[in-house]
Amino acid sequence: MSDSLEEYRKKRDFRRTGEPSGESGGGTAAKRAGREQGAGRGGQPLFVIQKHRARRLHYDFRIEVGGVLKSWAVPKGPSTDPRERRLAVPTEDHPMEYADFEGAIPEGEYGAGAVIVWDTGTYVNLKREGDRPVPMEECLERGRVEIRLNGKKLKGGYALIRTGKGWLLIKMKDENADARRNPTTTEPASVLSGRTLEEVAGSAGK
Ligand code: MN
């Protein structure tokens, strides 16, 4: 169990929230959690983007690294237009089980509000130096992550770059770049359940 989840657990009361503690046994998510890397299809690392209406609507961008989900909150969500630079605020590591969490976090709890899985899939680390693939931990430390997403809504290269003003999420220029697409608007529903954020919020307490 990774110590990097301490902050995640400290912020939450698992008797109240339906979010996973990252300590449970059983289920596919728990099986994933014990694995070093490659919880996604075909043993590749996974990514997930959760749409979350807390005090403010945002998209939580998470990538599997070293058995946890490294996370950023992206207020405007991801773009498919390489000219768009989306602010991405680093947040605490989340347990692997979080990757399929959808539900309404109750009032008074950290992050109160509805969560859906807006997109998910696997990713490939694109960062290389000569013949050497640069480990993701090193990319994070340097503040330069380049990955190719294979999601249902998002595909192709995305960069997460740390600048003097914080991190930015930017679509890389490739065959999947498309300035005319606007998937956060045109494809709002969950890729797991088909539900919208409003439907999940409305089912709270049931
Ligand atoms: Mn969030």
Short mmCIF file of C-alpha atoms and ligand atoms in Angstrom, two decimals:
data_model
loop_
_atom_site.label_atom_id
_atom_site.label_comp_id
_atom_site.label_asym_id
_atom_site.label_seq_id
_atom_site.Cartn_x
_atom_site.Cartn_y
_atom_site.Cartn_z
CA MET A 1 0.00 0.00 0.00
CA SER A 2 1.41 3.32 -1.03
CA ASP A 3 2.03 6.00 1.59
CA SER A 4 1.18 8.58 -1.02
CA LEU A 5 -2.51 7.87 -0.28
CA GLU A 6 -2.24 9.27 3.23
CA GLU A 7 -3.42 12.72 2.18
CA TYR A 8 -6.31 11.18 0.22
CA ARG A 9 -7.49 9.23 3.29
CA LYS A 10 -7.01 12.11 5.72
CA LYS A 11 -9.40 14.28 3.73
CA ARG A 12 -12.26 11.77 3.73
CA ASP A 13 -14.57 10.03 6.18
CA PHE A 14 -15.21 6.62 4.61
CA ARG A 15 -18.22 6.02 6.88
CA ARG A 16 -19.91 8.89 5.04
CA THR A 17 -18.55 9.05 1.50
CA GLY A 18 -19.04 6.25 -1.02
CA GLU A 19 -15.55 6.81 -2.37
CA PRO A 20 -13.08 3.90 -2.08
CA SER A 21 -10.57 3.95 0.78
CA GLY A 22 -7.98 2.09 -1.28
CA GLU A 23 -7.69 -0.57 1.42
CA SER A 24 -10.59 -2.87 0.54
CA GLY A 25 -10.28 -6.47 -0.60
CA GLY A 26 -12.12 -8.19 -3.44
CA GLY A 27 -13.30 -6.96 -6.79
CA THR A 28 -11.43 -6.12 -9.94
CA ALA A 29 -10.46 -2.68 -8.72
CA ALA A 30 -8.75 -4.12 -5.65
CA LYS A 31 -6.90 -6.59 -7.82
CA ARG A 32 -5.66 -3.68 -9.88
CA ALA A 33 -4.51 -1.82 -6.80
CA GLY A 34 -2.00 -4.46 -5.87
CA ARG A 35 -0.32 -4.25 -9.22
CA GLU A 36 2.70 -2.13 -9.83
CA GLN A 37 1.66 -0.88 -13.26
CA GLY A 38 -0.78 -1.81 -15.96
CA ALA A 39 -4.31 -1.92 -14.56
CA GLY A 40 -5.76 -1.11 -17.97
CA ARG A 41 -6.66 -3.36 -20.86
CA GLY A 42 -3.76 -5.47 -22.09
CA GLY A 43 -1.67 -4.68 -19.02
CA GLN A 44 -1.19 -1.06 -20.02
CA PRO A 45 -1.45 1.73 -17.48
CA LEU A 46 -4.82 3.41 -17.33
CA PHE A 47 -6.08 6.94 -17.33
CA VAL A 48 -9.41 8.29 -16.23
CA ILE A 49 -11.06 11.69 -16.49
CA GLN A 50 -13.83 12.27 -13.96
CA LYS A 51 -16.31 15.08 -14.35
CA HIS A 52 -16.96 16.45 -10.88
CA ARG A 53 -19.40 19.09 -9.82
CA ALA A 54 -17.98 20.18 -6.48
CA ARG A 55 -18.15 23.85 -5.47
CA ARG A 56 -17.07 24.38 -9.06
CA LEU A 57 -17.38 22.09 -12.03
CA HIS A 58 -14.05 20.57 -13.06
CA TYR A 59 -12.54 17.52 -14.70
CA ASP A 60 -10.16 15.34 -12.67
CA PHE A 61 -7.44 14.04 -14.95
CA ARG A 62 -5.77 10.93 -13.47
CA ILE A 63 -3.03 8.63 -14.76
CA GLU A 64 -1.80 5.39 -13.24
CA VAL A 65 1.78 5.74 -12.04
CA GLY A 66 3.43 3.35 -9.58
CA GLY A 67 0.17 1.80 -8.35
CA VAL A 68 -1.72 5.04 -7.66
CA LEU A 69 -3.60 7.60 -9.73
CA LYS A 70 -1.60 10.80 -10.10
CA SER A 71 -4.19 13.55 -10.36
CA TRP A 72 -4.84 17.07 -11.63
CA ALA A 73 -8.04 19.12 -11.50
CA VAL A 74 -8.72 20.78 -14.85
CA PRO A 75 -11.37 23.52 -14.45
CA LYS A 76 -12.20 23.80 -18.17
CA GLY A 77 -11.63 20.13 -18.98
CA PRO A 78 -9.45 18.72 -21.76
CA SER A 79 -9.49 20.14 -25.28
CA THR A 80 -8.81 18.47 -28.63
CA ASP A 81 -7.42 21.75 -29.98
CA PRO A 82 -3.60 22.05 -29.64
CA ARG A 83 -3.92 25.84 -29.35
CA GLU A 84 -5.83 25.51 -26.09
CA ARG A 85 -3.81 25.42 -22.88
CA ARG A 86 -5.87 24.17 -20.00
CA LEU A 87 -4.85 24.91 -16.44
CA ALA A 88 -4.33 21.66 -14.49
CA VAL A 89 -4.00 21.96 -10.72
CA PRO A 90 -2.21 19.02 -9.05
CA THR A 91 -4.30 17.24 -6.43
CA GLU A 92 -3.59 14.38 -4.05
CA ASP A 93 -2.86 10.86 -5.32
CA HIS A 94 -5.98 8.70 -5.55
CA PRO A 95 -6.21 4.90 -5.11
CA MET A 96 -6.55 2.75 -8.25
CA GLU A 97 -10.10 1.84 -7.15
CA TYR A 98 -11.11 5.43 -7.79
CA ALA A 99 -10.87 4.84 -11.55
CA ASP A 100 -14.41 3.49 -11.75
CA PHE A 101 -15.98 5.58 -9.00
CA GLU A 102 -19.22 7.36 -9.85
CA GLY A 103 -21.60 8.75 -7.31
CA ALA A 104 -22.67 11.69 -5.22
CA ILE A 105 -20.23 12.70 -2.47
CA PRO A 106 -22.47 13.83 0.42
CA GLU A 107 -22.78 17.40 1.68
CA GLY A 108 -20.19 18.28 4.27
CA GLU A 109 -17.66 15.83 2.84
CA TYR A 110 -14.53 16.82 0.94
CA GLY A 111 -15.43 17.39 -2.73
CA ALA A 112 -19.18 17.19 -2.05
CA GLY A 113 -21.07 16.78 -5.31
CA ALA A 114 -21.59 14.36 -8.20
CA VAL A 115 -18.83 12.46 -10.02
CA ILE A 116 -19.01 10.55 -13.32
CA VAL A 117 -16.35 8.79 -15.37
CA TRP A 118 -16.27 11.12 -18.35
CA ASP A 119 -13.59 9.16 -20.20
CA THR A 120 -11.22 6.28 -19.51
CA GLY A 121 -8.82 3.97 -21.29
CA THR A 122 -5.11 3.24 -21.42
CA TYR A 123 -2.12 5.43 -22.10
CA VAL A 124 1.38 5.08 -23.45
CA ASN A 125 4.32 7.10 -22.13
CA LEU A 126 5.80 8.85 -25.17
CA LYS A 127 8.79 10.42 -23.44
CA ARG A 128 12.13 9.10 -24.67
CA GLU A 129 15.72 10.22 -24.55
CA GLY A 130 17.49 8.56 -27.43
CA ASP A 131 16.62 4.88 -27.02
CA ARG A 132 15.75 5.24 -23.36
CA PRO A 133 12.12 5.50 -22.31
CA VAL A 134 11.97 8.07 -19.52
CA PRO A 135 10.13 6.58 -16.51
CA MET A 136 6.88 8.37 -15.70
CA GLU A 137 8.07 9.19 -12.16
CA GLU A 138 10.98 11.09 -13.72
CA CYS A 139 8.67 12.89 -16.18
CA LEU A 140 6.52 14.04 -13.25
CA GLU A 141 9.55 15.24 -11.33
CA ARG A 142 10.74 17.21 -14.34
CA GLY A 143 7.27 18.59 -14.98
CA ARG A 144 7.07 17.27 -18.55
CA VAL A 145 4.65 14.44 -19.24
CA GLU A 146 3.82 13.32 -22.77
CA ILE A 147 1.36 10.50 -23.19
CA ARG A 148 -0.81 8.99 -25.89
CA LEU A 149 -4.35 8.40 -24.71
CA ASN A 150 -6.50 5.59 -25.99
CA GLY A 151 -9.83 6.53 -24.49
CA LYS A 152 -13.38 6.43 -25.76
CA LYS A 153 -13.61 10.19 -26.26
CA LEU A 154 -9.99 11.31 -26.19
CA LYS A 155 -7.23 9.82 -28.32
CA GLY A 156 -3.73 10.81 -29.26
CA GLY A 157 -0.99 12.79 -27.60
CA TYR A 158 -1.46 15.01 -24.58
CA ALA A 159 1.22 16.93 -22.71
CA LEU A 160 1.15 17.97 -19.08
CA ILE A 161 3.70 20.72 -18.63
CA ARG A 162 4.72 22.46 -15.42
CA THR A 163 5.30 26.17 -15.98
CA GLY A 164 6.09 29.03 -13.62
CA LYS A 165 2.35 29.56 -13.21
CA GLY A 166 1.41 25.92 -12.69
CA TRP A 167 0.65 22.89 -14.83
CA LEU A 168 -0.99 23.01 -18.26
CA LEU A 169 -2.79 20.25 -20.15
CA ILE A 170 -2.27 20.60 -23.90
CA LYS A 171 -3.33 18.46 -26.85
CA MET A 172 -0.28 17.53 -28.90
CA LYS A 173 -0.34 18.07 -32.68
CA ASP A 174 -1.15 14.74 -34.29
CA GLU A 175 -3.83 13.06 -36.38
CA ASN A 176 -6.22 13.16 -33.40
CA ALA A 177 -5.97 16.92 -32.92
CA ASP A 178 -9.21 18.60 -33.96
CA ALA A 179 -10.01 22.25 -33.28
CA ARG A 180 -13.66 21.74 -34.28
CA ARG A 181 -14.43 19.02 -31.75
CA ASN A 182 -15.66 20.03 -28.35
CA PRO A 183 -16.25 16.75 -26.52
CA THR A 184 -16.86 18.27 -23.07
CA THR A 185 -19.95 19.94 -24.58
CA THR A 186 -21.10 17.42 -27.19
CA GLU A 187 -20.37 14.23 -25.20
CA PRO A 188 -21.26 15.06 -21.59
CA ALA A 189 -22.29 11.61 -20.30
CA SER A 190 -20.39 8.88 -18.48
CA VAL A 191 -18.56 6.32 -20.62
CA LEU A 192 -19.26 3.67 -17.93
CA SER A 193 -22.94 4.13 -17.19
CA GLY A 194 -24.24 6.56 -19.80
CA ARG A 195 -25.47 8.76 -16.97
CA THR A 196 -25.06 12.52 -16.84
CA LEU A 197 -23.76 14.39 -13.82
CA GLU A 198 -27.31 15.64 -13.19
CA GLU A 199 -28.68 12.08 -13.17
CA VAL A 200 -26.04 10.96 -10.67
CA ALA A 201 -26.70 14.00 -8.47
CA GLY A 202 -30.43 13.28 -8.62
CA SER A 203 -29.98 9.69 -7.44
CA ALA A 204 -28.10 10.76 -4.28
CA GLY A 205 -29.20 8.89 -1.18
CA LYS A 206 -30.92 6.08 -3.10
MN MN B 1 -12.49 16.67 -8.12
#
